Structure formats: structure tokens, C-alpha cells
Amino acid sequence: MASINSYETDVKKLRRSRRTKRALRRIFAILAVLVVALLVYISRDSWLPYFEEILEEGYASATSTTLEDEEESNFPFDVSSRSNVSIGAMRDCWVMFSDTSITTYDASGATIQSVYAPYGTPTVETSSTRALVYDMGGYSLMVISRRNEIFEKKLDDQILFAEIGEKGNIAVVTSTDKYASYLTIYDKNGTEIFHWADGNYIMAVTLNDAGTGCAVASLYASGGILKTLVYVLNFSSTEVQAKSSAIETMTIGIEFTDDEEIWLVGSDALYLLASDCTVSSTFDYTYDISGFSAEDNVCAIIFDKPGSDDYLVSIFEAGLDETAEITYNEEVKYVLVDDGKVYLNTASKLDKLNTSGEVESETDLSSEFTSFVIYDDNAILLNYRTVAKTAVK
């Protein structure tokens, strides 16, 4: 009898042991899954952008294939009854803000997505993969991709202007109780990562393509003369990386070149600054500047010749001393540097120029347009009544 009881006891112990081992295995399996999930979450910044890019490119490729078979076009758009209309272009779509929404479109003009954004003074800025829309003088901003809203923010301070970088980070300049202008950098997820101010008026900001830093131009007055200081900042350091001496001009815009030099478009001269913010070359204006565009190594400026109907377009290339100049006998409405080419439009035509000033293509326009963007070998053109499309050869 004792042996039977002993046997039953051993069996029960064995069963309990097996149940315990099974439970432990389940617990360890769950813990392993949780650890893997935690590691994936922690490392998401390193792999998520790559995955998003693959998805975007795959979707764009599928969409492009579909559009090749489509002949129907939604152009032109009648925007005569809309308000706050502005346009921009990303790599795989173009965008339009109108009324109270920002919308992405494909090459045929078909809507991809539309996001509600009730901004009083909307301004649109774009990178190759994202668009930023902010309420100038207001408190709200939003970042979208081709198909998704990435994040939206309501700030405590009034927005003066903002820029978006190639890595999805954004620079926002606000007016605060302490500073006339204050720079805040947000990463691609909308998290604050950097703040800066020098007590002067921040006039322009450009973000580097790596997403690690920026150049800032600030303005102050001394002895009745306006002066600009240019700073190079790194988001991982509180120390200023480089600072220029005072430059006697009011900055209109700045832009990095491919070699981390800096275009500074001033009110009365164009400057090219080395990476340490020393001035390497200066071009003094002969006429009044009426428009400009700068991207990477190319800068183009429109000049209005007083007392005549002529307009001069000057094209500058970093590293070259020679300047290309082209005279137009009608008003040059808008200029845009895109992928190393210079595009401009008058009331009657759209020209594509190389950096030597040679016209590579000329397209007749049936209407007068105030601005345009380049997307998918086409120009998307805007005036007060219409958004139209024309091929750029």
C-alpha cells in the first residue's frame, strides 16, 4: 500500500513538474516576444524611415504604372472661387493648399489625400518626401507625406516662419515674450530637439540635408545700418559651430551648397560664405532685386531694370567666378532652381535654362501665371483663376 501511495505521489510530482516547465516555457516565450518588440520599438528610428521609403516608392511605382494607362486629366483646376491657394511639389506628388485643406495629387491631378487645416494665413514648404503647412502669424502647423498626416502641432507662441528639411525635421521661428525671434527644431516625429536665439531678428534658416544642423541669419541695426550675422549650428551641441562677422545687408534668404558653403541673398548683394562663415565672394546688385531662388550649387536672381520694360536674370554657380546674365523684354514673374536647372516664366512663356544661361526649352503659355512648381517633367502653374499643367521638355 505504501508503495502505491509513493507511486501516486511521484506521479503527481512529475505532473506538477511538467506543468511548471510548460508554464515557464510559455512565460519565457512571452518575455522573448516582449523583448523583441521592445528592441524593435527602441530601434525604430533606424529602420522605420527605410521601411517607409520602400512603401512610398512601391506605392508610387504602382501608381505611376496605372497612370501610364490613363489618359484622363483633371487639369486645369478652377480656383477662382477658392481662397489661400498655394502649391508645392514633392518627389512623388504635388500639393495644393486651398480654403481650409491641404491636398496631395498625382500627375493626372487626381486626389491622393486631403487633410483639414483651417489656417488663416497658410504657407506651404516642401521637401522631396514631405510637405509642411503652417499658419504664418498663427500658432498651428502640420506635416504630411504623400498619403498620410505625419503630425500636427499647436504652439504657444506665434509662428513667424518655418522650413522643412530633407530628413523630415522642421525649423520653426516664433516670437516669444523673451525673444523677438526664437528657433525651435523638431525631428521627423515632431519631437523638440533643439532651441536657439541670439536676441536679434532671425531672418532665414536653412537645414542641411543630413538633418544634423542648420545655418541661421539674424538681423540687427547699428548706427542706423542693418547688419546680418550668420551662424552654423549643430543640433547635438550647444556651442555655435561657426559665426560670420557682421555683413552690411538685410538677409532675404540663405541656402547650403553641396559643399556646406552658404548662399546669402541680401537686399543689395549676393554673398557666398565658406563653411566657417567667412565671405568668399560678393556680387553687388546694379538693379533692384525682384525675386530669387537657390538650391544646392545654383542661385538665380531676377532684377528689375528701372526706366525700362527689361528684366535681367543672373545665374550664379558655386565655385565659378563667371555669372550668366539673360535679358528679357517682359516681366519675369517667377524663378525656380530645381535639380541644377533654372526655370522662369514671363507672361507669355516658360523657359528652362542651364547654368550657362542657355535656353534648353521654351514653352508658350496661354495665360499669365504668378508661380509654378516642377513635378514629373511637368510644370504645375498657378494664377488667381487656374492651376494648369504643361510639359517641360
Short mmCIF file of C-alpha atoms in Angstrom, two decimals, residues 15-222:
data_model
loop_
_atom_site.label_atom_id
_atom_site.label_comp_id
_atom_site.label_asym_id
_atom_site.label_seq_id
_atom_site.Cartn_x
_atom_site.Cartn_y
_atom_site.Cartn_z
CA ARG A 15 2.82 16.12 -13.42
CA ARG A 16 3.35 19.26 -11.35
CA SER A 17 6.92 19.47 -12.64
CA ARG A 18 5.77 19.12 -16.24
CA ARG A 19 3.04 21.76 -15.74
CA THR A 20 5.59 24.07 -14.16
CA LYS A 21 8.03 23.59 -17.05
CA ARG A 22 5.27 24.23 -19.61
CA ALA A 23 4.23 27.38 -17.74
CA LEU A 24 7.84 28.55 -17.56
CA ARG A 25 8.32 27.89 -21.28
CA ARG A 26 5.20 29.96 -22.04
CA ILE A 27 6.40 32.75 -19.76
CA PHE A 28 9.86 32.73 -21.36
CA ALA A 29 8.28 32.76 -24.83
CA ILE A 30 6.11 35.73 -23.91
CA LEU A 31 9.11 37.52 -22.38
CA ALA A 32 11.14 36.85 -25.54
CA VAL A 33 8.38 38.33 -27.70
CA LEU A 34 8.18 41.36 -25.41
CA VAL A 35 11.97 41.85 -25.53
CA VAL A 36 11.98 41.63 -29.33
CA ALA A 37 9.06 44.07 -29.53
CA LEU A 38 10.87 46.43 -27.15
CA LEU A 39 14.06 46.25 -29.22
CA VAL A 40 12.09 46.90 -32.41
CA TYR A 41 10.39 49.89 -30.78
CA ILE A 42 13.66 51.32 -29.42
CA SER A 43 15.44 50.94 -32.77
CA ARG A 44 12.50 52.20 -34.86
CA ASP A 45 14.31 55.44 -35.81
CA SER A 46 16.96 53.45 -37.66
CA TRP A 47 14.73 51.17 -39.72
CA LEU A 48 11.31 52.87 -39.93
CA PRO A 49 12.36 55.63 -42.39
CA TYR A 50 13.87 52.98 -44.67
CA PHE A 51 10.70 50.90 -44.50
CA GLU A 52 8.52 53.98 -45.10
CA GLU A 53 10.65 54.88 -48.13
CA ILE A 54 10.25 51.38 -49.57
CA LEU A 55 6.48 51.60 -49.11
CA GLU A 56 6.31 55.07 -50.63
CA GLU A 57 8.45 54.07 -53.62
CA GLY A 58 6.46 50.88 -54.12
CA TYR A 59 3.18 52.74 -53.97
CA ALA A 60 4.49 55.46 -56.28
CA SER A 61 5.70 52.84 -58.76
CA ALA A 62 2.31 51.14 -58.77
CA THR A 63 0.55 54.48 -59.16
CA SER A 64 2.90 55.52 -61.95
CA THR A 65 2.22 52.30 -63.84
CA THR A 66 -1.51 52.86 -63.52
CA LEU A 67 -1.26 56.45 -64.71
CA GLU A 68 0.62 55.46 -67.83
CA ASP A 69 -2.55 53.76 -68.98
CA GLU A 70 -4.75 56.71 -68.02
CA GLU A 71 -5.35 59.49 -70.50
CA GLU A 72 -7.87 61.37 -68.42
CA SER A 73 -6.60 64.54 -66.74
CA ASN A 74 -8.23 66.75 -64.15
CA PHE A 75 -6.30 69.82 -65.34
CA PRO A 76 -6.91 72.69 -65.39
CA PHE A 77 -8.29 73.37 -61.89
CA ASP A 78 -10.62 76.31 -61.49
CA VAL A 79 -9.53 78.07 -58.27
CA SER A 80 -11.23 81.41 -58.91
CA SER A 81 -13.69 80.88 -56.06
CA ARG A 82 -11.11 79.45 -53.64
CA SER A 83 -9.03 81.33 -51.08
CA ASN A 84 -5.49 80.94 -49.75
CA VAL A 85 -4.34 78.94 -52.79
CA SER A 86 -0.69 77.88 -52.92
CA ILE A 87 1.15 74.91 -54.43
CA GLY A 88 4.26 72.82 -53.84
CA ALA A 89 5.91 69.67 -55.14
CA MET A 90 7.37 66.53 -53.60
CA ARG A 91 9.16 63.72 -55.39
CA ASP A 92 6.06 61.55 -55.90
CA CYS A 93 3.22 64.08 -55.89
CA TRP A 94 2.33 67.73 -55.90
CA VAL A 95 0.36 69.56 -53.22
CA MET A 96 -2.15 72.38 -53.11
CA PHE A 97 -3.50 74.30 -50.17
CA SER A 98 -6.85 75.96 -50.75
CA ASP A 99 -9.62 77.20 -48.46
CA THR A 100 -9.07 75.09 -45.32
CA SER A 101 -7.35 71.93 -46.54
CA ILE A 102 -4.06 70.67 -47.95
CA THR A 103 -4.34 68.05 -50.68
CA THR A 104 -1.84 65.80 -52.45
CA TYR A 105 -2.36 64.97 -56.14
CA ASP A 106 -0.86 62.57 -58.66
CA ALA A 107 0.36 63.52 -62.15
CA SER A 108 -3.15 63.44 -63.63
CA GLY A 109 -4.49 65.78 -60.94
CA ALA A 110 -6.38 63.01 -59.11
CA THR A 111 -6.64 63.43 -55.34
CA ILE A 112 -4.47 61.14 -53.21
CA GLN A 113 -5.43 62.56 -49.81
CA SER A 114 -6.90 65.72 -48.35
CA VAL A 115 -6.32 66.95 -44.79
CA TYR A 116 -8.36 69.60 -42.98
CA ALA A 117 -6.23 72.58 -41.91
CA PRO A 118 -8.20 75.72 -41.00
CA TYR A 119 -5.30 78.21 -41.18
CA GLY A 120 -5.80 81.93 -41.68
CA THR A 121 -2.50 82.64 -43.47
CA PRO A 122 -1.27 79.26 -44.72
CA THR A 123 2.24 78.83 -46.12
CA VAL A 124 3.42 75.62 -47.80
CA GLU A 125 7.02 74.36 -47.81
CA THR A 126 8.08 71.01 -49.28
CA SER A 127 10.97 68.55 -49.26
CA SER A 128 11.27 65.54 -51.56
CA THR A 129 9.02 63.36 -49.38
CA ARG A 130 7.04 65.67 -47.08
CA ALA A 131 5.11 68.92 -47.06
CA LEU A 132 4.87 71.43 -44.23
CA VAL A 133 1.98 73.83 -43.96
CA TYR A 134 1.94 76.44 -41.21
CA ASP A 135 -0.20 79.39 -40.21
CA MET A 136 2.05 82.43 -40.58
CA GLY A 137 1.24 84.76 -37.70
CA GLY A 138 -0.82 81.98 -36.13
CA TYR A 139 0.01 79.03 -33.89
CA SER A 140 -0.60 75.84 -35.89
CA LEU A 141 1.45 73.69 -38.26
CA MET A 142 1.15 70.30 -39.93
CA VAL A 143 3.47 67.88 -41.73
CA ILE A 144 2.13 65.39 -44.27
CA SER A 145 3.57 62.80 -46.64
CA ARG A 146 2.10 61.65 -49.93
CA ARG A 147 -0.63 59.60 -48.26
CA ASN A 148 -0.52 60.34 -44.52
CA GLU A 149 -0.65 63.09 -41.96
CA ILE A 150 2.62 62.77 -40.02
CA PHE A 151 1.95 65.17 -37.15
CA GLU A 152 0.18 68.41 -36.28
CA LYS A 153 1.14 70.93 -33.61
CA LYS A 154 -0.50 73.82 -31.83
CA LEU A 155 2.23 76.09 -30.45
CA ASP A 156 2.08 78.53 -27.56
CA ASP A 157 3.99 81.21 -29.47
CA GLN A 158 3.23 82.99 -32.73
CA ILE A 159 4.84 81.47 -35.84
CA LEU A 160 6.94 83.89 -37.90
CA PHE A 161 8.11 81.35 -40.49
CA ALA A 162 9.18 77.70 -40.80
CA GLU A 163 11.27 75.43 -43.01
CA ILE A 164 11.34 71.67 -43.66
CA GLY A 165 14.46 69.58 -44.26
CA GLU A 166 15.16 66.53 -46.39
CA LYS A 167 15.20 64.27 -43.32
CA GLY A 168 11.72 65.41 -42.29
CA ASN A 169 12.87 67.69 -39.48
CA ILE A 170 11.47 71.21 -39.34
CA ALA A 171 12.76 74.57 -38.15
CA VAL A 172 10.15 76.91 -36.66
CA VAL A 173 10.87 80.55 -35.81
CA THR A 174 8.46 82.07 -33.31
CA SER A 175 8.01 85.31 -31.42
CA THR A 176 8.15 84.86 -27.63
CA ASP A 177 7.82 87.08 -24.56
CA LYS A 178 11.59 86.87 -24.05
CA TYR A 179 12.87 86.91 -27.64
CA ALA A 180 11.84 88.79 -30.76
CA SER A 181 12.50 85.54 -32.62
CA TYR A 182 13.25 82.07 -31.28
CA LEU A 183 14.31 78.98 -33.22
CA THR A 184 12.96 75.52 -32.38
CA ILE A 185 13.95 72.36 -34.24
CA TYR A 186 11.60 69.36 -34.33
CA ASP A 187 12.65 65.93 -35.55
CA LYS A 188 10.74 63.93 -38.16
CA ASN A 189 8.29 62.72 -35.50
CA GLY A 190 7.53 66.22 -34.21
CA THR A 191 9.66 65.98 -31.05
CA GLU A 192 11.56 69.10 -29.95
CA ILE A 193 15.31 68.50 -30.18
CA PHE A 194 16.95 71.94 -30.27
CA HIS A 195 16.40 75.59 -29.32
CA TRP A 196 18.39 78.71 -30.13
CA ALA A 197 18.24 82.52 -30.10
CA ASP A 198 20.80 85.33 -30.19
CA GLY A 199 18.50 88.21 -29.27
CA ASN A 200 18.32 89.53 -32.84
CA TYR A 201 15.67 89.02 -35.52
CA ILE A 202 16.05 85.64 -37.24
CA MET A 203 15.50 86.36 -40.93
CA ALA A 204 16.24 82.99 -42.57
CA VAL A 205 17.06 79.37 -41.74
CA THR A 206 18.31 76.54 -43.94
CA LEU A 207 18.57 72.91 -42.77
CA ASN A 208 21.37 70.67 -44.00
CA ASP A 209 20.47 67.52 -45.94
CA ALA A 210 21.86 65.24 -43.21
CA GLY A 211 19.37 66.64 -40.70
CA THR A 212 22.14 67.32 -38.18
CA GLY A 213 22.32 71.09 -38.26
CA CYS A 214 21.34 74.38 -39.86
CA ALA A 215 22.52 77.84 -40.81
CA VAL A 216 20.75 80.88 -39.41
CA ALA A 217 20.85 84.53 -40.48
CA SER A 218 19.90 87.11 -37.86
CA LEU A 219 19.48 90.87 -38.29
CA TYR A 220 20.27 93.84 -36.09
CA ALA A 221 20.79 97.60 -36.54
CA SER A 222 23.90 99.50 -35.53
#
